mmCIF file of C-alpha atoms and ligand atoms in Angstrom:
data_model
loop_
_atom_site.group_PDB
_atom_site.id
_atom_site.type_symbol
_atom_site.label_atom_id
_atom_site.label_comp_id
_atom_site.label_asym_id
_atom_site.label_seq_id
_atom_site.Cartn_x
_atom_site.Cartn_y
_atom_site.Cartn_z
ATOM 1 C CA UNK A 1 17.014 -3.504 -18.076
ATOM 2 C CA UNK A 2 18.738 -6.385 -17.903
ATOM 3 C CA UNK A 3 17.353 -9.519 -15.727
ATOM 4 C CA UNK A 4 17.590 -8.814 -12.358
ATOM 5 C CA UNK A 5 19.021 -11.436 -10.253
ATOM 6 C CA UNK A 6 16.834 -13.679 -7.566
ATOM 7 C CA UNK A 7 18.341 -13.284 -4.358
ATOM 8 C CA UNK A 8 16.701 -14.980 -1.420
ATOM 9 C CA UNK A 9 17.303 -14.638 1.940
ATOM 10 C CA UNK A 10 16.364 -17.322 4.174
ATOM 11 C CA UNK A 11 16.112 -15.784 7.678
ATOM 12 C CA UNK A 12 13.250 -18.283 9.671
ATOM 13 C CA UNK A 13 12.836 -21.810 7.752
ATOM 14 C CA UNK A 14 9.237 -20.666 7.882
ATOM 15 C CA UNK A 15 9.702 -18.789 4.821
ATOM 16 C CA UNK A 16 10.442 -21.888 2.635
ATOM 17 C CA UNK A 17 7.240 -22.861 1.827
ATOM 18 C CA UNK A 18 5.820 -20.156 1.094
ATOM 19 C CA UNK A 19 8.328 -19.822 -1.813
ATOM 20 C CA UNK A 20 8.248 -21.729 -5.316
ATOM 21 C CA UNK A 21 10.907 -23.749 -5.929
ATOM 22 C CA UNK A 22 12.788 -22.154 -9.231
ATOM 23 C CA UNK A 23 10.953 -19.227 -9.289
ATOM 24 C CA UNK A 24 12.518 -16.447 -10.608
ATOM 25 C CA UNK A 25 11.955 -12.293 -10.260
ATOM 26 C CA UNK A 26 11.317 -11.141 -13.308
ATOM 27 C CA UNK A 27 10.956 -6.971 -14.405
ATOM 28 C CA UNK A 28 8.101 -6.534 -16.295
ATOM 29 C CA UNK A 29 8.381 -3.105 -17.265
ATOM 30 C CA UNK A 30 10.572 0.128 -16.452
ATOM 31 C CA UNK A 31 9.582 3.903 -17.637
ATOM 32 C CA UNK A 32 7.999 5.079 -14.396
ATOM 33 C CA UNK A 33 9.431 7.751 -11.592
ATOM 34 C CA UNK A 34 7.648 6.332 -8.635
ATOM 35 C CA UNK A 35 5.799 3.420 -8.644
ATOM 36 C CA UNK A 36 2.748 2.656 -6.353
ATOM 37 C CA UNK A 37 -0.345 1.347 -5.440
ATOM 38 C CA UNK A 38 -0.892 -1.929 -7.623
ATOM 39 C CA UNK A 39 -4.084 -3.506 -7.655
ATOM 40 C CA UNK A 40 -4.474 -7.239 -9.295
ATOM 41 C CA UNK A 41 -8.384 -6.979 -11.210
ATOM 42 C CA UNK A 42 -9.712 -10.672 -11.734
ATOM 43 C CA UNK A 43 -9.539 -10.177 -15.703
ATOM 44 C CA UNK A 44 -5.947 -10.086 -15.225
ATOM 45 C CA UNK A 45 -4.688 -6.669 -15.481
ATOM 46 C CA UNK A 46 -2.310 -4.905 -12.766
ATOM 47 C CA UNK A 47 -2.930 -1.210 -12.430
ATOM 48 C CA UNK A 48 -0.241 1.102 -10.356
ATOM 49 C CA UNK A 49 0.390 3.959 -9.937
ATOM 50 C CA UNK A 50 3.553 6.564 -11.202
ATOM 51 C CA UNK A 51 2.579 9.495 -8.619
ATOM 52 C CA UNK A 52 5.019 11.768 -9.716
ATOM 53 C CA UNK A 53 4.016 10.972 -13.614
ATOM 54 C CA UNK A 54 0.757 12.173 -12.614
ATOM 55 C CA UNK A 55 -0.830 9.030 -14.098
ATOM 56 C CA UNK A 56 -1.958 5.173 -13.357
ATOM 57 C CA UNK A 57 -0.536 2.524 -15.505
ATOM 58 C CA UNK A 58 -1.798 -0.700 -16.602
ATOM 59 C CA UNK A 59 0.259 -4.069 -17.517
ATOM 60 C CA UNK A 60 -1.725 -7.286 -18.847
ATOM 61 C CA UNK A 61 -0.005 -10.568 -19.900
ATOM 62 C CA UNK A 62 1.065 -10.176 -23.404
ATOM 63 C CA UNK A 63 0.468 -6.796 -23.668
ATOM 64 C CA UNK A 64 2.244 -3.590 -23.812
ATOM 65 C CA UNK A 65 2.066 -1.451 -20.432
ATOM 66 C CA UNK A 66 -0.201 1.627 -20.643
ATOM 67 C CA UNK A 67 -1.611 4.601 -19.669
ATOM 68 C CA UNK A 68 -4.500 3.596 -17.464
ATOM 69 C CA UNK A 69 -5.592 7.038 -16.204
ATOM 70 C CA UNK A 70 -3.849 10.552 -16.570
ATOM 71 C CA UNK A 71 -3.808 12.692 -15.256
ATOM 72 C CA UNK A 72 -4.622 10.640 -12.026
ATOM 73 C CA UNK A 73 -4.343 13.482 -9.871
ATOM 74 C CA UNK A 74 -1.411 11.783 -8.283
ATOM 75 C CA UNK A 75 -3.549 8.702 -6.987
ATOM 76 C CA UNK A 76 -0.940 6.502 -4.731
ATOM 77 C CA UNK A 77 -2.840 3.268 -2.869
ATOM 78 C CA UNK A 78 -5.328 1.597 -4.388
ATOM 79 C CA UNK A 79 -7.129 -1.603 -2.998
ATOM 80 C CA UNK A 80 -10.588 -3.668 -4.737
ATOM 81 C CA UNK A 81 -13.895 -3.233 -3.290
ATOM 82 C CA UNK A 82 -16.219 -6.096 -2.961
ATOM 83 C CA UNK A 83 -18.208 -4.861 -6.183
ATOM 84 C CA UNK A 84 -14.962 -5.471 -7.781
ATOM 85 C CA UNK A 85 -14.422 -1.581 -8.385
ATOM 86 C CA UNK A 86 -11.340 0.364 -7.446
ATOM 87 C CA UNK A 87 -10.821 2.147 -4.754
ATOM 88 C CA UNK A 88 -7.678 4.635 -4.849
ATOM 89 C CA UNK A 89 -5.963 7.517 -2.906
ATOM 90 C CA UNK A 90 -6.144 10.820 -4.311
ATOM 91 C CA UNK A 91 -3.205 13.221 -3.327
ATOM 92 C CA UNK A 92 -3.988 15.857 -5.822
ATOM 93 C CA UNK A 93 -8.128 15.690 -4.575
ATOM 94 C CA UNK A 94 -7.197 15.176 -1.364
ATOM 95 C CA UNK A 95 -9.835 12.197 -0.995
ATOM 96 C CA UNK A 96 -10.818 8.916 -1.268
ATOM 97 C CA UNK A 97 -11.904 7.893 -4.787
ATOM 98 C CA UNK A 98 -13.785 5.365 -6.396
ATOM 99 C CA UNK A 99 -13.865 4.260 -9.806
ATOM 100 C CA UNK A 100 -17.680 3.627 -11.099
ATOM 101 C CA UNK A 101 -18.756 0.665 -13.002
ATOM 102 C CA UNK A 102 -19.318 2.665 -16.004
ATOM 103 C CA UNK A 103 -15.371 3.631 -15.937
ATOM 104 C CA UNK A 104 -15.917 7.307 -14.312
ATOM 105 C CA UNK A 105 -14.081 8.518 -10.950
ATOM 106 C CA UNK A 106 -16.008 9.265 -7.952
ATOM 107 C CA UNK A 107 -14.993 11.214 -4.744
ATOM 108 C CA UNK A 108 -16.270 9.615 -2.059
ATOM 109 C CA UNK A 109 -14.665 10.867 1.091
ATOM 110 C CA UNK A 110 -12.234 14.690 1.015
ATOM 111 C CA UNK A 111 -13.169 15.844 4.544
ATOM 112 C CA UNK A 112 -12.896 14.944 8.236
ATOM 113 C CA UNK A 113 -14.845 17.585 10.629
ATOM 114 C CA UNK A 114 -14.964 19.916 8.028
ATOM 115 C CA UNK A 115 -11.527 20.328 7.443
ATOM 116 C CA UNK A 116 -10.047 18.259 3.854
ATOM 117 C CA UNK A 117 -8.310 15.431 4.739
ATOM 118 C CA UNK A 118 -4.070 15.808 4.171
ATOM 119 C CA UNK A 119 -3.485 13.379 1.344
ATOM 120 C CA UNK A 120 -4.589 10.038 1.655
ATOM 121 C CA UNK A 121 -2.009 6.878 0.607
ATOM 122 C CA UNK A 122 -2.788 3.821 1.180
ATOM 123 C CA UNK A 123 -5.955 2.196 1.603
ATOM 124 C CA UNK A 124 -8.122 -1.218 2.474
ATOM 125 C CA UNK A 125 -11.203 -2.554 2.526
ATOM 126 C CA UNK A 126 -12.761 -4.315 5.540
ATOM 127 C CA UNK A 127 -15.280 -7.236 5.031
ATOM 128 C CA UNK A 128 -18.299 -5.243 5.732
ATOM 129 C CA UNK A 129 -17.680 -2.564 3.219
ATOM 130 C CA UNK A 130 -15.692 -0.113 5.188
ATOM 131 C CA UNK A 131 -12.846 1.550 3.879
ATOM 132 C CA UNK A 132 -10.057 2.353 5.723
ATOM 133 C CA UNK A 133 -6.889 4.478 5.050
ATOM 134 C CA UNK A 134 -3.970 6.553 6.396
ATOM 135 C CA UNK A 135 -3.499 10.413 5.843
ATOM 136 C CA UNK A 136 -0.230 11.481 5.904
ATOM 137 C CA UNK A 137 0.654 14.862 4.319
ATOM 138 C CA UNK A 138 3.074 13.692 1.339
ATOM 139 C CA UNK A 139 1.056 14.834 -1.423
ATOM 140 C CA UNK A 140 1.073 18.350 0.310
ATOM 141 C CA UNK A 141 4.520 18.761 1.130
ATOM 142 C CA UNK A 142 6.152 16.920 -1.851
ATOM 143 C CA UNK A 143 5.635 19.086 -5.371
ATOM 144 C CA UNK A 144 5.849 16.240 -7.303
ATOM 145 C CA UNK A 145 3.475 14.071 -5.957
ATOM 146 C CA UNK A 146 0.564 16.644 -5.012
ATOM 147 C CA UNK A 147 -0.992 20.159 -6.088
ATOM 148 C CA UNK A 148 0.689 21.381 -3.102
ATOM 149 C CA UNK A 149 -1.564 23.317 -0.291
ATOM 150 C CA UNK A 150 -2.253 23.789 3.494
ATOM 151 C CA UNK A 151 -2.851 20.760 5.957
ATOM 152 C CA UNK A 152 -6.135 21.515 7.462
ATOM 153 C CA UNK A 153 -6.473 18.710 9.747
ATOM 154 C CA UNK A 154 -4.374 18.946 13.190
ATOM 155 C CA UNK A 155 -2.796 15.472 12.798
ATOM 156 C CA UNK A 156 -2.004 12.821 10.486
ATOM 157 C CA UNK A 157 -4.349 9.890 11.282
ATOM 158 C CA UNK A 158 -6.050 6.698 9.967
ATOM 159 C CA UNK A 159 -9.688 6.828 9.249
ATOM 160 C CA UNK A 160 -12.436 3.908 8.885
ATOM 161 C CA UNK A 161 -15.072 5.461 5.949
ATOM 162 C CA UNK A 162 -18.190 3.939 5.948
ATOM 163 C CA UNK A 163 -19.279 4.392 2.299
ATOM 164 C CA UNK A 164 -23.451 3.797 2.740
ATOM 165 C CA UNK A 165 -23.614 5.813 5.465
ATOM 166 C CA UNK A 166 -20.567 8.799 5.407
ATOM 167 C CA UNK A 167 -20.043 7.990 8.327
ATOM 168 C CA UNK A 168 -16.078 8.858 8.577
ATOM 169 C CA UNK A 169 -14.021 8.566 11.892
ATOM 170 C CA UNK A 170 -10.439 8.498 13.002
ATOM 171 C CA UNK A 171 -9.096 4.901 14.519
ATOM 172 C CA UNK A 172 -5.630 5.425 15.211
ATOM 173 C CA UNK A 173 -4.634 9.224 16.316
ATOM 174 C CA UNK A 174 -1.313 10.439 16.574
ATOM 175 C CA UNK A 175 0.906 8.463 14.590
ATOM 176 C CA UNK A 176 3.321 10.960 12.748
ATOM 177 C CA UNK A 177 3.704 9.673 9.491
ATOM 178 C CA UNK A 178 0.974 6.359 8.306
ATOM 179 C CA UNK A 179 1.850 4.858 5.136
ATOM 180 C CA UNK A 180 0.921 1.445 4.004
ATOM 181 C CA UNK A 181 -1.855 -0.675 6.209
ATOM 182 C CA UNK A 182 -3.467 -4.078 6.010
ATOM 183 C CA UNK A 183 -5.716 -5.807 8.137
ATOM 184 C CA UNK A 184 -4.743 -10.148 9.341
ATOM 185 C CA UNK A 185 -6.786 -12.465 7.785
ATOM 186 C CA UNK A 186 -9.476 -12.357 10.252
ATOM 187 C CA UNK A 187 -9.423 -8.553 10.644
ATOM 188 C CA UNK A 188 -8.483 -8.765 14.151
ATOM 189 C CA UNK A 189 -5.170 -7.048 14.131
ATOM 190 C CA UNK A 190 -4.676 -4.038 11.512
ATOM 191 C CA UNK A 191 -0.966 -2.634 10.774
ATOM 192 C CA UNK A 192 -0.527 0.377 10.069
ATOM 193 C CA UNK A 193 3.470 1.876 8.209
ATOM 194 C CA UNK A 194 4.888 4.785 9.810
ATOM 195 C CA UNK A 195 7.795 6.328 7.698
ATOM 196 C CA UNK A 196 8.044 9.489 9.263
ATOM 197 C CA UNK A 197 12.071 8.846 8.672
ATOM 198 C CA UNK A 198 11.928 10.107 4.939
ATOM 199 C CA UNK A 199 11.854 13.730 6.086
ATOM 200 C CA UNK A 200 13.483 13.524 9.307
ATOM 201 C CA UNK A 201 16.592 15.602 8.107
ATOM 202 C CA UNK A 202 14.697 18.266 6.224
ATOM 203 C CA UNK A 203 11.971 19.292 8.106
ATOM 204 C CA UNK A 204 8.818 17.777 10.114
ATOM 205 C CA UNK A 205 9.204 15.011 12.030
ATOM 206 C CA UNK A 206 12.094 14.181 14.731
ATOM 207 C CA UNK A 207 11.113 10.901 15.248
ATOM 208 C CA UNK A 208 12.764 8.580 11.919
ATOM 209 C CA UNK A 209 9.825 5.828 12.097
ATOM 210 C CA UNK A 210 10.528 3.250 9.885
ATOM 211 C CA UNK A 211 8.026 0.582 11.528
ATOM 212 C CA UNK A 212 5.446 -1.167 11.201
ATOM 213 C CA UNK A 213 2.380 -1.066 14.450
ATOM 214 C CA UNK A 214 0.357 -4.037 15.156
ATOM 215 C CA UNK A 215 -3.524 -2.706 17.039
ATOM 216 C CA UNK A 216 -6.164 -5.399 17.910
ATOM 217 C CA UNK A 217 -9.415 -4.641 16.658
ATOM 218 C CA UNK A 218 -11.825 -5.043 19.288
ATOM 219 C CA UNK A 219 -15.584 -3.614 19.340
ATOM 220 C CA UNK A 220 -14.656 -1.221 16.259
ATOM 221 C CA UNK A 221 -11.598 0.587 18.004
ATOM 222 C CA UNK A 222 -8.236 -0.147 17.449
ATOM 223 C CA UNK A 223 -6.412 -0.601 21.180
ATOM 224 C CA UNK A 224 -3.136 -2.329 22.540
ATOM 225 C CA UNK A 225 -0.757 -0.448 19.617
ATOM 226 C CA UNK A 226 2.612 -1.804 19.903
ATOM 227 C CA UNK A 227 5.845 -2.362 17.715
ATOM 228 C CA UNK A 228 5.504 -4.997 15.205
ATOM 229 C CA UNK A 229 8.636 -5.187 13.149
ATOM 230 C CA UNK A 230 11.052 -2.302 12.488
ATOM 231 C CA UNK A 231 11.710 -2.578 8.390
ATOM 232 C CA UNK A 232 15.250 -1.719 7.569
ATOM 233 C CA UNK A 233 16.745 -1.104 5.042
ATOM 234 C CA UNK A 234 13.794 1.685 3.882
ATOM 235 C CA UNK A 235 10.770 1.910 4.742
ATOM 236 C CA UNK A 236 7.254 -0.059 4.918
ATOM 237 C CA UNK A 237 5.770 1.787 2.793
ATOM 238 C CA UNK A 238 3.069 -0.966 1.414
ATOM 239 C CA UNK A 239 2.278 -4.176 2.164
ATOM 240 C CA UNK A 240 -0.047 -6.935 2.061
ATOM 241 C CA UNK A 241 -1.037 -9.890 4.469
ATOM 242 C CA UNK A 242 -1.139 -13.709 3.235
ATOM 243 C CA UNK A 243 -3.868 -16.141 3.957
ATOM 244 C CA UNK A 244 -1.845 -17.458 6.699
ATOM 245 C CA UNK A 245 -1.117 -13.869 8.099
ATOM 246 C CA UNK A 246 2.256 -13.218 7.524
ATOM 247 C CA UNK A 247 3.128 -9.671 6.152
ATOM 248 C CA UNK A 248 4.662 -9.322 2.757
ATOM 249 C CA UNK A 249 6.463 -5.711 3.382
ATOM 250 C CA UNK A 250 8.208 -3.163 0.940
ATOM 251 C CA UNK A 251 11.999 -1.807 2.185
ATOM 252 C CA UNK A 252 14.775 -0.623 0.587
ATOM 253 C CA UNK A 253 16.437 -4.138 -0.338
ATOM 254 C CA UNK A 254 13.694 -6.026 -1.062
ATOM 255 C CA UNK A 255 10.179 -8.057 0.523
ATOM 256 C CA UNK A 256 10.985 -8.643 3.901
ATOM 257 C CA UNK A 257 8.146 -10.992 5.295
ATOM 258 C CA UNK A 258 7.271 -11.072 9.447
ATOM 259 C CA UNK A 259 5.724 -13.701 10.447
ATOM 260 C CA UNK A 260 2.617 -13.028 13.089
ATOM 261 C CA UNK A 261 4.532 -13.682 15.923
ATOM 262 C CA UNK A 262 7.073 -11.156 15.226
ATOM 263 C CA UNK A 263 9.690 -13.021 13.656
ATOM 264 C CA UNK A 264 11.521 -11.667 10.194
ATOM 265 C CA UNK A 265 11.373 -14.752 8.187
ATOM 266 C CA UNK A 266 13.550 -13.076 5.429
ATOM 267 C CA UNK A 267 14.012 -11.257 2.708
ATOM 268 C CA UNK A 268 13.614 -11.380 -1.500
ATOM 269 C CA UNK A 269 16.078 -8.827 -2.722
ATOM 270 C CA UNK A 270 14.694 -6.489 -5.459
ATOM 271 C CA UNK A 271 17.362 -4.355 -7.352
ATOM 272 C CA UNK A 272 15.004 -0.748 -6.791
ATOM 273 C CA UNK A 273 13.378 0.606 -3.488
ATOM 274 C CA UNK A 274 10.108 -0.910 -3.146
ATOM 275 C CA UNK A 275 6.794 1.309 -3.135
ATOM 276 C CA UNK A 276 4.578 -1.083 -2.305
ATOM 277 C CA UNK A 277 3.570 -4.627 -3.585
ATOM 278 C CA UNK A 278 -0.366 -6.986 -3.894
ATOM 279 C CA UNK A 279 -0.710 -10.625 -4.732
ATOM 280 C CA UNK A 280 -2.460 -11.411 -8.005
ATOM 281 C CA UNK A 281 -2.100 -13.372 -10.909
ATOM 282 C CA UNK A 282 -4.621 -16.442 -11.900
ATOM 283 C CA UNK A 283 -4.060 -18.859 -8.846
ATOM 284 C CA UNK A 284 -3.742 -15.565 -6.494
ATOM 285 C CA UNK A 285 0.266 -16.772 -6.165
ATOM 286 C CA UNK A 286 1.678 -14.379 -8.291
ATOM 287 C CA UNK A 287 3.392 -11.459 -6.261
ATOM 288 C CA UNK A 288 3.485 -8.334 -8.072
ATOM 289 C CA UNK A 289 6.272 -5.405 -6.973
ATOM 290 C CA UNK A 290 6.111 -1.889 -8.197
ATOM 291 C CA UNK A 291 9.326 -0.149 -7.041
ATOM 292 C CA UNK A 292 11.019 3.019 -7.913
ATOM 293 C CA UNK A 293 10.577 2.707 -12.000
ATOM 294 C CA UNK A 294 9.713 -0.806 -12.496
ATOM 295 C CA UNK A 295 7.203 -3.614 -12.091
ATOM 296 C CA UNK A 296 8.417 -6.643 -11.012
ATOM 297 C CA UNK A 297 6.928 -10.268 -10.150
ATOM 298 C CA UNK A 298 7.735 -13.436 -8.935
ATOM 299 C CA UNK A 299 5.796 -16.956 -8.213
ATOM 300 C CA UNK A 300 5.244 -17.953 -4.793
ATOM 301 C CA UNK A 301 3.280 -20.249 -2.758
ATOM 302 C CA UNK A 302 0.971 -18.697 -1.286
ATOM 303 C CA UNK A 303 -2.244 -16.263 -1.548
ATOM 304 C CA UNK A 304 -2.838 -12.746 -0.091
ATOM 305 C CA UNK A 305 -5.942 -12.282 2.256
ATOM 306 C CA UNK A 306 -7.293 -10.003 0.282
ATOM 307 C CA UNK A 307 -6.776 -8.243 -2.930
HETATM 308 MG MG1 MG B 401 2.390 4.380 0.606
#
């Protein structure tokens, strides 16, 4: 593929320093049919996921890309726990999985109130250990990216797993379609994606979400859900939070990047729809983009809250 160009759109003048002057987007790598769920490890090594190539991938500086783990069972999000292991989303298991210290896979979490969970995407880790993550059904309703089946639970809804105790209950009921989440900095407001517009014209969902909600997190409930940015062109369908809170969002065009208050601060195009998209690298600057076939990066100035 040939170098793509860097395209920035300056929307707020916020947005300028969190940039590097002269940095440039670079593609890493192409070969994949629908990238996901990158997570940066602190030996350097970005793993992400090709859900419909039923497999993770694995780029390192210097090194040719690959094959991580396959089949992955169609893993999407993926997210670092405090013990430095990974924790991913497992379409094709239907659960919340873990990889050991010793290099094996662990389910952790594939029911709610009896009933297995849809098919978990994305995914986070709070301070205190919990894990939390949204359940749409995409990895039942899309062949490709799932070993098919029925949903069991009545709704698709974001969960907080406790992982010492199994302790697993729903925060936010009754969005139609959650997608990518991230808590701010303080983990006082979590967003939560809802791109219930991908199958608007085929089946499901009436409503053609393409937004991002803001909830305050108060007492361990999520209350006061409103509107925090509608992402368009595309859809949010990861994202990550910086240090100083503002959200680093996939779309269609590019990462748009909202400011707390609201505001879209602007845009840096990217020549394939984003999946989603983590902060890495050795000073934590380095964002890394995983859209449609590629991985992409880019230098910028500033750190991600968490991995
Ligand atoms: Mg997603």
């Amino acid at each position: 593929m040939d170098a793509p160009e860097t395209r920035i759109e300056i929307a707020d003048e916020r947005l300028i320093p969190l940039l590097r002057e002269g940095a440039v987007l670079e593609c890493l790598w192409t070969g994949a049919t629908w990238c996901e769920g990158p997570v940066y490890l602190p030996d350097g090594r970005l793993v992400w996921s090709d859900i419909p190539g039923n497999r993770l991938l694995v780029w390192q500086e210097g090194e040719a890309v690959r094959e991580y783990l396959e089949p992955s069972h169609f893993q999407n999000g993926h997210v670092l726990d405090a013990g430095g292991r990974i924790v991913g989303c497992s379409h094709g298991e239907r659960a919340i999985v873990r990889q050991e210290h010793d290099g094996s896979w662990k389910v952790l979490v594939g029911e709610y109130q009896g009933k297995r969970l849809n098919s978990p995407n994305d995914v986070v880790v709070a301070k205190g250990g919990s894990i939390w993550f949204t359940d749409p059904p995409y990895g039942l309703i899309q062949p490709h990216e799932g070993y098919g089946g029925t949903q069991e639970q009545p709704g698709q809804e974001v969960y907080r797993f406790d992982p010492d105790t199994g302790d697993i209950r729903v925060l936010v009921r009754g969005m139609i379609c959650p997608n990518g989440l991230a808590f701010s900095p303080d983990e006082t407001v979590l967003y939560v994606g809802d791109t219930a517009g991908t199958h608007t014209g085929e089946r499901y969902w009436p409503e053609a979400h393409h937004h991002i909600m803001a909830y305050d997190l108060v007492n361990g409930e999520a209350t006061n859900a409103r509107l925090f940015a509608e992402v368009s062109p595309g859809f949010p369908d990861g994202f990550r939070v910086d240090v100083y809170g503002n959200v680093w969002t996939s779309s269609g065009s590019g990462v748009q990047v909202y400011a707390p208050d609201r505001t879209r601060l602007g845009e840096i195009s990217v020549p394939e729809v984003i999946g989603n998209l983590t902060f890495g690298g050795p000073n934590g600057t380095t964002l890394f983009i995983v859209a449609s076939s590629s991985l992409y990066r880019m230098e910028v100035n500033v750190r991600g809250a968490t991995a």
